[in-house]
XYZ file of C-alpha atoms in Angstrom:
691
model
C -78.472 46.526 66.212
C -79.307 43.211 66.813
C -78.207 41.338 63.425
C -80.947 39.564 61.429
C -80.368 35.288 61.484
C -81.798 33.493 58.678
C -82.604 29.701 59.312
C -80.018 28.790 57.206
C -77.816 31.216 59.874
C -80.237 29.440 62.515
C -78.652 25.596 61.233
C -75.025 26.677 60.809
C -74.992 28.558 64.206
C -76.968 25.983 66.591
C -74.214 23.085 64.495
C -71.226 24.844 66.197
C -68.041 24.753 65.170
C -67.147 21.346 64.508
C -68.697 18.917 61.442
C -69.882 22.635 59.205
C -66.003 24.206 60.087
C -64.898 22.215 56.938
C -67.594 23.466 55.010
C -67.094 27.278 55.823
C -64.183 27.313 54.993
C -64.495 25.858 52.185
C -67.437 27.966 51.361
C -64.908 30.615 52.079
C -62.072 29.346 49.961
C -65.266 29.786 46.813
C -65.201 32.886 47.422
C -62.229 34.356 47.391
C -61.335 32.610 44.646
C -64.523 33.851 42.425
C -62.343 37.737 43.592
C -59.516 36.310 42.419
C -60.528 35.124 39.261
C -62.152 37.999 37.800
C -58.977 39.859 38.528
C -61.041 43.230 38.949
C -59.369 46.325 40.803
C -58.547 46.805 44.364
C -61.793 49.031 44.588
C -63.785 46.469 43.207
C -63.054 43.794 45.264
C -63.494 45.266 48.439
C -66.819 46.481 47.550
C -67.258 41.907 46.118
C -66.734 41.564 49.477
C -68.448 43.618 51.253
C -71.523 42.203 49.131
C -70.653 38.762 49.870
C -70.527 39.813 53.559
C -74.557 41.199 53.601
C -75.620 38.176 52.146
C -74.291 35.319 54.422
C -72.771 35.668 57.804
C -70.657 32.867 57.415
C -68.705 34.736 54.819
C -68.221 37.754 56.940
C -64.335 37.437 57.953
C -63.669 36.891 53.947
C -61.419 40.084 54.000
C -59.732 39.044 57.011
C -58.857 35.928 55.502
C -58.128 37.248 52.400
C -55.296 40.132 54.462
C -53.740 37.194 55.947
C -52.841 35.181 53.366
C -51.165 38.986 51.702
C -49.647 38.867 54.684
C -48.123 34.990 54.454
C -46.601 36.340 51.105
C -45.399 39.159 52.116
C -43.493 37.752 55.060
C -42.448 34.692 52.366
C -40.839 37.457 50.187
C -39.167 39.341 53.015
C -37.526 36.056 54.134
C -36.219 34.914 50.950
C -35.242 38.636 50.414
C -33.343 38.353 53.833
C -31.354 35.812 52.383
C -30.260 36.656 49.235
C -29.318 40.372 50.597
C -27.132 38.961 52.881
C -25.195 36.828 49.916
C -25.308 40.284 47.483
C -21.517 41.767 48.591
C -23.529 45.184 49.839
C -24.876 46.068 46.419
C -27.211 48.207 47.881
C -28.273 49.533 44.531
C -29.824 46.268 43.133
C -31.715 46.201 46.652
C -35.465 47.235 46.994
C -36.391 50.584 48.119
C -39.315 49.010 50.506
C -36.702 45.664 52.229
C -36.915 45.366 55.680
C -33.489 47.174 56.189
C -34.314 46.008 59.720
C -33.593 42.732 59.281
C -31.274 42.802 56.474
C -28.000 42.537 56.785
C -24.874 44.064 54.697
C -22.842 42.169 53.745
C -18.985 42.281 51.901
C -19.749 38.625 52.109
C -19.790 36.523 48.708
C -21.843 32.947 47.770
C -19.629 30.365 48.532
C -20.810 27.127 47.945
C -17.259 24.661 48.881
C -16.702 27.828 51.512
C -20.040 27.532 53.824
C -22.341 25.002 52.478
C -25.067 25.349 54.985
C -25.738 29.142 53.846
C -25.786 27.719 50.273
C -28.453 25.561 50.920
C -30.311 28.650 52.583
C -29.904 30.824 49.688
C -31.148 28.187 47.107
C -33.833 27.368 49.907
C -34.679 31.203 49.493
C -34.138 31.055 45.691
C -36.850 28.029 45.651
C -39.341 30.507 47.811
C -39.204 33.513 45.636
C -39.864 31.263 42.246
C -42.104 29.565 43.877
C -43.902 33.177 44.573
C -43.460 34.302 41.619
C -46.052 31.317 40.662
C -48.264 31.676 43.817
C -48.050 35.746 42.348
C -48.739 35.018 38.906
C -52.679 34.751 39.785
C -52.704 38.122 41.667
C -53.351 41.767 41.403
C -50.281 42.659 43.543
C -47.626 44.185 40.899
C -45.411 45.651 43.665
C -44.892 42.389 45.417
C -44.350 41.003 41.406
C -41.727 43.870 40.838
C -39.805 42.845 44.441
C -40.050 39.488 44.010
C -38.149 40.011 40.586
C -36.428 42.394 41.350
C -35.136 39.755 44.123
C -34.522 36.944 41.893
C -32.223 39.212 39.299
C -30.704 39.713 42.130
C -30.652 35.728 43.408
C -29.748 34.549 39.633
C -27.121 37.264 39.125
C -25.304 35.646 42.515
C -25.632 32.055 40.879
C -24.253 32.789 37.237
C -21.210 33.750 39.338
C -20.846 31.130 41.525
C -21.455 28.847 38.528
C -18.310 30.884 36.362
C -16.507 29.757 40.324
C -17.297 26.938 40.640
C -16.412 25.764 37.523
C -12.708 27.229 36.857
C -12.272 26.460 40.527
C -12.537 22.834 39.976
C -11.518 22.094 36.346
C -9.150 19.581 35.914
C -6.471 20.147 33.995
C -5.346 17.486 31.693
C -2.820 15.481 31.777
C -1.293 14.360 28.513
C 1.630 12.187 29.603
C -0.991 9.670 31.558
C -2.931 9.582 28.314
C -0.187 9.255 25.904
C 0.696 6.583 27.523
C -1.865 4.653 27.682
C -1.916 4.596 23.593
C -1.470 1.425 22.127
C 1.136 2.353 19.821
C 1.848 0.467 16.295
C 5.345 1.034 15.033
C 7.171 -0.141 11.664
C 9.815 0.824 9.538
C 9.814 3.336 7.696
C 12.126 2.400 4.882
C 15.298 0.897 4.713
C 18.465 2.077 2.076
C 21.872 3.871 1.682
C 20.506 7.934 0.952
C 22.310 9.410 -2.067
C 21.931 12.992 -3.463
C 21.400 12.026 -6.518
C 18.083 10.278 -5.893
C 15.839 12.747 -4.445
C 12.299 11.266 -6.492
C 11.024 10.167 -3.578
C 12.070 12.849 -0.685
C 13.169 10.682 2.458
C 15.030 7.999 1.741
C 16.671 5.896 4.865
C 19.545 3.515 5.533
C 19.664 -0.272 6.772
C 16.737 -3.161 7.448
C 19.113 -5.682 9.346
C 19.302 -7.087 5.478
C 22.426 -8.320 5.509
C 23.163 -4.708 2.457
C 25.721 -3.083 4.950
C 27.285 0.751 4.153
C 26.971 1.948 0.087
C 28.802 4.070 -1.612
C 26.934 6.690 -2.237
C 27.727 10.494 -1.333
C 24.633 11.907 1.123
C 23.565 11.020 4.324
C 22.245 8.000 5.856
C 19.740 7.914 8.550
C 16.782 5.392 9.848
C 12.804 6.419 9.716
C 10.794 5.029 11.318
C 6.869 5.295 10.576
C 4.599 5.293 14.341
C 1.188 5.083 12.920
C 0.171 6.400 16.740
C -1.739 4.596 19.417
C -5.125 3.418 19.883
C -7.340 3.843 22.382
C -8.794 1.971 24.862
C -12.473 2.086 25.427
C -12.075 2.362 28.758
C -10.229 5.582 29.473
C -12.066 7.976 30.875
C -10.580 11.348 32.446
C -12.751 13.788 34.882
C -12.750 17.042 33.197
C -14.343 18.646 36.109
C -13.906 17.525 40.034
C -16.556 15.309 40.209
C -16.993 16.639 44.041
C -18.494 20.074 42.153
C -20.784 18.589 39.702
C -23.888 18.620 42.298
C -23.373 21.603 43.726
C -23.295 22.829 39.658
C -26.672 20.891 38.619
C -28.866 22.919 41.360
C -27.540 26.254 40.073
C -28.096 24.789 36.610
C -32.017 24.134 37.484
C -32.640 26.783 39.548
C -31.726 29.111 36.635
C -33.027 27.288 34.777
C -36.417 27.070 36.641
C -36.357 31.243 36.953
C -36.306 31.456 33.374
C -32.773 32.300 32.862
C -31.331 29.220 30.766
C -29.895 31.635 28.253
C -27.457 33.194 30.926
C -26.450 29.291 32.513
C -25.990 27.885 29.182
C -23.612 30.871 28.154
C -21.888 30.353 30.881
C -21.027 26.549 30.538
C -20.097 27.197 26.925
C -17.801 30.236 27.811
C -15.876 28.312 30.444
C -15.842 24.769 29.079
C -14.926 25.882 26.149
C -11.618 27.640 27.570
C -10.720 24.353 29.247
C -11.366 22.358 25.879
C -8.815 25.426 24.025
C -5.937 24.828 26.868
C -6.790 20.442 26.756
C -5.448 21.429 22.721
C -3.243 23.474 23.604
C -1.271 20.558 25.937
C -2.254 18.692 23.343
C 0.413 20.611 21.286
C -2.587 21.277 19.041
C -1.567 25.117 17.313
C -4.357 26.873 15.672
C -2.847 27.639 12.379
C -4.617 29.512 8.960
C -4.608 27.143 6.195
C -1.505 29.494 4.670
C 0.453 28.696 7.800
C 0.047 25.142 7.622
C 1.693 25.462 3.648
C 4.081 27.190 4.819
C 6.012 24.287 7.286
C 8.643 22.525 6.145
C 7.835 18.911 5.783
C 9.805 17.869 8.951
C 7.819 19.558 11.681
C 4.921 19.061 9.873
C 4.452 15.305 10.271
C 5.331 16.127 13.820
C 2.150 18.310 13.803
C 0.246 15.968 11.986
C 1.423 13.263 14.736
C -0.037 15.248 17.006
C -3.078 16.369 14.838
C -3.763 11.773 14.724
C -3.481 11.778 18.595
C -5.096 14.669 19.185
C -8.289 13.862 17.275
C -8.851 10.239 18.940
C -8.601 11.924 22.745
C -10.558 15.093 21.803
C -13.122 12.919 20.858
C -12.703 9.542 22.515
C -12.353 11.433 26.387
C -12.695 14.756 26.110
C -15.720 15.486 24.009
C -17.286 12.084 25.416
C -16.525 13.684 29.108
C -18.062 16.644 28.272
C -21.177 15.204 27.015
C -21.330 13.568 30.327
C -20.874 16.473 31.541
C -23.875 18.333 30.178
C -26.032 15.775 30.553
C -25.632 15.626 34.218
C -25.690 19.060 34.779
C -28.360 20.436 32.797
C -30.333 16.642 33.349
C -34.136 18.464 33.878
C -33.292 20.163 30.143
C -33.004 18.226 26.721
C -32.556 21.188 25.000
C -29.931 22.780 27.498
C -28.254 19.658 27.678
C -27.306 19.556 23.283
C -26.805 23.886 22.932
C -24.617 23.078 25.316
C -22.181 20.634 24.204
C -22.886 22.177 21.034
C -21.377 25.644 21.617
C -18.279 23.612 24.179
C -16.738 21.701 21.695
C -18.037 23.276 18.194
C -14.553 25.575 19.045
C -12.279 22.659 19.226
C -13.323 20.542 16.691
C -13.644 23.439 13.744
C -9.634 23.778 14.632
C -8.607 20.168 14.291
C -10.641 20.329 11.012
C -9.869 22.634 10.091
C -5.582 21.265 10.355
C -6.834 19.211 8.770
C -8.957 20.392 5.354
C -5.273 22.003 5.250
C -2.931 19.030 5.040
C -5.463 17.860 2.381
C -5.569 20.754 0.082
C -1.657 20.333 0.211
C 1.214 20.008 -2.079
C 1.036 15.937 -2.765
C 4.412 14.416 -1.977
C 5.336 10.225 -1.670
C 6.131 10.746 2.170
C 2.953 12.626 2.412
C 1.106 9.306 2.065
C 1.142 7.297 5.488
C 0.961 10.581 7.339
C -2.711 11.233 5.559
C -3.925 7.537 5.667
C -3.207 8.484 9.422
C -4.964 11.323 9.684
C -7.986 9.238 7.424
C -8.467 6.823 9.980
C -8.063 8.185 13.279
C -11.022 10.804 11.644
C -13.194 8.129 10.309
C -12.894 6.171 13.192
C -14.567 9.048 15.204
C -16.066 10.129 12.623
C -20.030 8.425 13.716
C -18.990 9.054 16.874
C -18.438 12.359 16.688
C -22.101 12.367 14.443
C -23.974 10.715 17.274
C -23.051 13.418 20.133
C -22.661 16.529 18.134
C -25.465 17.747 16.487
C -24.670 21.023 15.150
C -25.605 20.473 11.182
C -22.725 22.939 10.172
C -19.432 20.895 12.549
C -20.921 17.407 10.634
C -21.647 18.682 7.712
C -17.553 19.620 7.693
C -16.531 16.577 9.163
C -17.482 14.682 6.340
C -16.079 17.004 4.010
C -12.906 17.265 5.830
C -12.670 13.233 5.683
C -13.767 13.102 2.509
C -10.659 15.941 1.409
C -7.941 13.514 3.313
C -9.435 10.610 0.985
C -9.301 12.466 -2.172
C -5.694 13.683 -1.288
C -4.220 10.033 0.477
C -5.379 8.934 -3.197
C -3.727 11.547 -5.408
C -0.607 11.224 -3.353
C -0.548 7.088 -3.555
C -1.183 8.302 -7.551
C 2.014 10.682 -7.315
C 3.999 7.783 -5.611
C 2.433 5.513 -8.423
C 4.189 8.062 -11.365
C 7.447 8.630 -9.509
C 7.858 4.908 -9.682
C 6.877 5.278 -13.802
C 9.002 8.407 -14.030
C 12.399 7.425 -12.180
C 15.313 8.546 -14.773
C 18.648 8.160 -12.734
C 21.420 7.341 -14.642
C 24.133 7.550 -12.118
C 24.485 3.514 -10.969
C 25.520 2.202 -8.143
C 28.784 1.242 -7.814
C 29.801 -2.495 -7.016
C 25.972 -3.304 -8.399
C 24.038 -4.357 -4.998
C 19.893 -2.541 -4.499
C 19.717 0.492 -5.857
C 18.210 3.416 -3.657
C 15.182 2.861 -5.466
C 14.058 -0.406 -4.984
C 14.614 -0.293 -1.333
C 12.706 3.135 -0.820
C 9.543 1.590 -2.689
C 9.401 -1.878 -1.882
C 9.617 -0.410 1.804
C 7.534 1.865 1.255
C 5.134 -1.304 0.075
C 5.364 -3.400 2.853
C 4.113 0.074 4.667
C 0.777 1.012 1.417
C -0.155 -3.051 2.630
C -0.965 -1.730 6.159
C -3.085 0.147 4.765
C -4.980 -2.147 3.114
C -8.719 -1.717 3.881
C -8.545 2.062 3.847
C -6.485 2.117 0.753
C -8.455 -0.193 -1.072
C -12.193 1.493 -0.135
C -10.225 4.567 -1.424
C -9.224 2.654 -4.917
C -12.333 1.087 -5.593
C -13.496 2.610 -8.499
C -10.011 3.085 -9.499
C -9.141 1.785 -13.555
C -6.200 -0.135 -13.374
C -3.834 0.800 -16.582
C -0.925 -1.683 -17.451
C -2.272 -4.734 -16.248
C -3.416 -8.200 -19.135
C -6.817 -8.533 -17.778
C -6.093 -12.842 -17.031
C -8.098 -14.537 -14.175
C -5.672 -13.985 -11.798
C -5.639 -9.940 -12.374
C -9.824 -9.910 -11.774
C -10.069 -11.793 -8.265
C -7.446 -9.031 -7.079
C -8.318 -6.691 -4.337
C -8.150 -2.592 -5.710
C -4.712 -2.878 -4.049
C -3.544 -5.738 -4.934
C -3.721 -4.516 -9.008
C -2.200 -1.292 -8.180
C 0.716 -3.211 -6.326
C 1.323 -5.387 -9.349
C 1.240 -2.844 -11.510
C 4.101 -1.109 -9.486
C 6.900 -3.925 -9.586
C 5.539 -4.350 -12.995
C 7.171 -0.549 -13.389
C 9.801 -1.425 -11.725
C 11.452 -4.232 -13.061
C 10.963 -2.594 -16.396
C 12.857 0.707 -15.229
C 15.493 -2.013 -13.261
C 16.303 -3.859 -16.855
C 16.429 0.212 -18.239
C 19.147 0.836 -15.214
C 21.151 -2.766 -16.052
C 22.449 -1.653 -19.340
C 23.814 1.426 -17.775
C 27.046 -1.370 -16.927
C 29.531 -1.821 -19.795
C 30.156 -5.194 -18.104
C 27.709 -8.044 -19.117
C 28.217 -9.962 -15.538
C 27.559 -6.718 -13.623
C 24.743 -6.301 -15.562
C 22.984 -9.307 -14.467
C 24.484 -8.883 -10.749
C 22.924 -6.295 -10.742
C 19.729 -7.346 -11.850
C 20.159 -10.370 -9.394
C 20.547 -8.925 -6.633
C 17.539 -6.325 -6.755
C 14.984 -8.847 -8.088
C 16.174 -10.753 -5.182
C 15.269 -8.351 -2.533
C 12.285 -7.579 -4.304
C 11.080 -11.139 -4.112
C 12.812 -11.260 -0.195
C 10.381 -7.941 0.426
C 7.676 -9.521 -1.168
C 7.648 -13.091 1.225
C 8.531 -11.253 3.934
C 5.320 -9.104 4.046
C 1.843 -9.340 3.178
C 2.328 -8.440 -0.031
C 2.746 -12.342 -0.493
C -0.572 -12.691 0.061
C -1.802 -10.189 -2.359
C 0.739 -10.984 -5.197
C 0.560 -14.497 -4.647
C 2.352 -17.680 -5.092
C 2.927 -18.307 -8.442
C 4.124 -14.212 -8.900
C 7.286 -15.472 -6.626
C 7.466 -18.770 -8.223
C 7.944 -17.014 -11.321
C 10.156 -14.546 -9.942
C 12.815 -17.015 -8.853
C 13.023 -18.653 -11.577
C 13.717 -14.966 -13.497
C 16.938 -15.073 -10.503
C 18.647 -18.356 -11.806
C 18.648 -16.866 -14.947
C 20.206 -13.959 -14.461
C 22.753 -16.049 -12.852
C 23.336 -18.163 -16.455
C 23.725 -15.227 -17.547
C 26.689 -13.780 -15.099
C 27.893 -17.167 -15.206
C 28.364 -16.331 -19.595
C 28.755 -12.979 -19.306
C 32.385 -13.170 -16.718
C 33.349 -16.425 -17.098
C 32.832 -17.623 -20.919
C 37.108 -16.420 -21.579
C 38.226 -17.948 -18.723
C 36.444 -21.974 -19.736
C 37.612 -20.953 -22.864
C 40.747 -20.924 -22.355
C 40.303 -24.291 -20.943
C 39.356 -25.793 -23.730
C 41.839 -27.711 -25.983
C 40.175 -26.642 -29.098
C 41.758 -23.116 -27.577
C 44.922 -24.349 -28.201
C 47.310 -23.269 -30.953
C 47.723 -25.520 -33.444
C 45.274 -28.362 -32.250
C 43.618 -30.506 -33.702
C 39.957 -29.854 -35.518
C 37.202 -31.421 -33.900
C 34.534 -30.100 -31.331
C 36.632 -29.657 -28.215
C 36.709 -30.997 -24.758
C 37.862 -30.397 -21.312
C 41.587 -32.116 -20.971
C 42.144 -33.974 -23.463
C 45.547 -33.885 -24.486
C 47.203 -32.458 -28.135
C 48.438 -34.573 -31.125
C 50.432 -31.600 -32.202
C 53.995 -32.211 -31.963
C 55.544 -31.930 -28.324
C 57.253 -28.271 -28.401
C 53.833 -27.118 -29.523
C 51.821 -28.388 -27.610
C 54.109 -27.482 -24.655
C 53.800 -24.097 -25.539
C 50.555 -23.842 -26.434
C 49.450 -25.391 -22.972
C 51.157 -22.688 -21.145
C 49.638 -19.581 -23.083
C 47.038 -21.622 -21.847
C 47.826 -21.816 -18.265
C 48.910 -18.223 -18.753
C 45.270 -17.162 -20.614
C 43.654 -18.641 -17.398
C 45.498 -16.978 -14.495
C 45.245 -13.438 -16.540
C 41.370 -13.798 -16.310
C 40.964 -15.142 -13.383
C 43.396 -12.595 -11.819
C 40.834 -10.159 -13.432
C 37.937 -11.187 -12.312
C 38.891 -11.824 -8.785
C 40.488 -8.307 -8.925
C 36.858 -6.333 -10.271
C 34.491 -8.993 -8.418
C 35.790 -8.955 -5.269
C 34.209 -5.106 -5.275
C 30.912 -6.148 -6.948
C 28.314 -7.428 -4.175
C 25.432 -9.462 -3.521
C 24.322 -8.172 -0.134
C 22.285 -11.141 0.415
C 24.520 -14.293 2.412
C 22.810 -17.113 0.303
C 22.863 -15.655 -3.207
C 26.238 -14.825 -2.345
C 26.914 -18.083 -1.797
C 25.026 -19.382 -4.453
C 26.364 -17.708 -7.339
C 30.380 -18.873 -5.369
C 28.846 -22.521 -5.489
C 27.693 -22.024 -9.553
C 31.073 -20.884 -10.108
C 32.647 -24.142 -8.117
C 30.583 -26.021 -9.700
C 30.942 -24.297 -13.374
C 34.869 -23.095 -13.503
C 36.753 -24.817 -10.791
C 35.593 -28.560 -11.248
C 36.772 -27.505 -15.305
C 39.891 -25.972 -14.009
C 40.964 -28.639 -11.701
C 40.076 -31.387 -14.781
C 42.639 -29.439 -16.737
C 44.853 -29.125 -14.329
C 45.212 -32.730 -13.515
C 45.478 -33.867 -17.136
C 48.179 -31.193 -18.254
C 49.931 -30.373 -15.073
C 51.870 -33.347 -15.885
C 53.519 -31.574 -19.096
C 54.356 -28.770 -17.506
C 55.914 -29.519 -13.982
C 60.010 -29.875 -13.493
C 60.132 -27.672 -17.131
C 62.413 -23.985 -16.310
C 59.779 -21.335 -15.289
C 56.666 -23.875 -14.708
C 55.976 -21.829 -11.905
C 55.035 -19.034 -14.113
C 52.526 -20.462 -15.160
C 50.922 -22.917 -13.476
C 50.500 -20.363 -10.477
C 47.278 -22.124 -8.779
C 45.905 -25.901 -7.948
C 41.951 -26.082 -7.706
C 42.246 -25.686 -4.181
C 43.813 -22.466 -4.404
C 41.344 -20.701 -6.535
C 38.094 -22.519 -4.746
C 40.201 -20.333 -1.635
C 39.525 -17.341 -3.425
C 35.741 -17.518 -3.938
C 34.519 -16.388 -0.758
C 36.357 -12.811 -1.330
C 33.958 -12.158 -4.060
C 31.183 -10.004 -4.183
C 31.871 -8.811 -0.375
C 32.267 -5.210 -1.611
C 36.109 -5.065 -1.433
C 38.394 -5.002 -3.870
C 41.404 -7.298 -3.907
C 44.474 -8.240 -6.427
C 45.672 -11.871 -5.906
C 48.152 -12.884 -4.281
C 49.160 -16.668 -5.518
C 50.070 -18.757 -2.268
C 52.242 -21.323 -3.928
C 54.251 -21.364 -7.101
C 55.547 -24.603 -8.731
C 58.986 -25.507 -9.243
């Protein structure tokens, strides 16, 4: 039967397949879209296509076109399935039953990006095809084909997940701790000096000698040299590769497909798990152990000091190097997903950051003792210096809150430990004096401690800003002082009062003054030669030097008054009354005069020999102070004896046993002065005797 031709059909046919071909294609596409959009059952769609065909003969081939498109979709799916199944490692149970078994090659091989990059590229293209097919099929009512595509995609995602994990693990670069430590700029400071004695325990550790000429003390305790190392700073240009750079692009390609396919959660979980373990390994390489608060509090101080030093280094390296590198890695691999970047970084780094913070918290709430102050301040500074960077990188509210809490706790611990040190100075009441009047171990410890405190002036000024400085007179000078300067002044005031009390432990008045001279001079030198001088000011130094001169005068009076008295004419038995003067001849009879003169020489000799015996054992460690004392003795005593000797020796020379009384010339006595204050007790041996 001949087909009926409408005018429109005649026009279309007459036009041929030329210019109207495009219009016909558009008509077919429109009709096809109408059928698709209705999303009706298969039987209804077939009826609709018959209706369209009968309506216009140009639509008669729509069924053929749609069948061809279905075949094309199926061909694309089967081609992608074949590639994906090829790398399924022979897992037949995961394959769709309707896959083309003739085209599928069972294989025991697993997907490997580094082993077969060309085939990996082919695999990713197949994944892209499946994802694209699922988009195309979203508007089709083809549940069987959708199920097959989903199954193939699930299989592909499982393979990519395994490969993602394998690449991460295989390409993790071990942390080179030695290189990092070597690049850190360290500042090493002497911690303390002086003799350690068993009787001095108030401040924990005290160390020996800082090259100030103090020599050996007589304490019975062990002597050791301590240092305080502030730790190193990390240069801004320090960088390490956490993952082999050549693997980053492969990881990025896999992450992109998994996120597009809706497997973002699985991808993030794999990344976070592997990298979290890698960061835990880094902390182990940096010698940071995972310890509970109770375990931290049971550690002895020597071990604790080492762990605190390692924590300080680890905190700087973790934030400046590891976390910065991890952030860069997350940004590169998850470049197309802001959410994945954030979640990945937070989940990856939370564990290692919390491990460091937990140790910091344990230290902060631990028992306070003076020797911990500098380490706690170092920990506070280390965390304070990285906290802003940490807050910018980490968006986890809990971690940020814990960071602020631990920083505040370390600040409170530092402030409390400083107060503990002040109380130790104030309450130090050891009753055993140094045997030779030299610098007390407490003074050495406290002054060296204070020198180091000043190195933390900026930190302590902020921590002590709201603390009141009791015990200081409120005047213009102190009002202008920083919080730390006020505390330093109060400490030294306590120290001076303590020294006054300790000087009273000596029975010999001269030794009391030598003790005070030695210790105040030591304090002044430590202040003058350090940043303490800037805190306390030049006026404070001048006043203390004047105080030392007063002690020197007191020493001369206490030690040499009796000797000088023997050189005064008024001390002669039967001598004339009146104001005594050096070197005057007696107006009494010659016999009585000579007898009295002999007694004066004899008394002087005995007193000088006794002072020599005692004061050669006394110790004045500072060479300049020691020489100044000897000069003052030479000016006050030797000069007086020289005058006395010159005016009176002729009365006894030539007499019987003259050498028994005139045992020393002024030059002899002057030659003995260098033996004084050396800390080595000696007995005088006359170098000449008068005949």
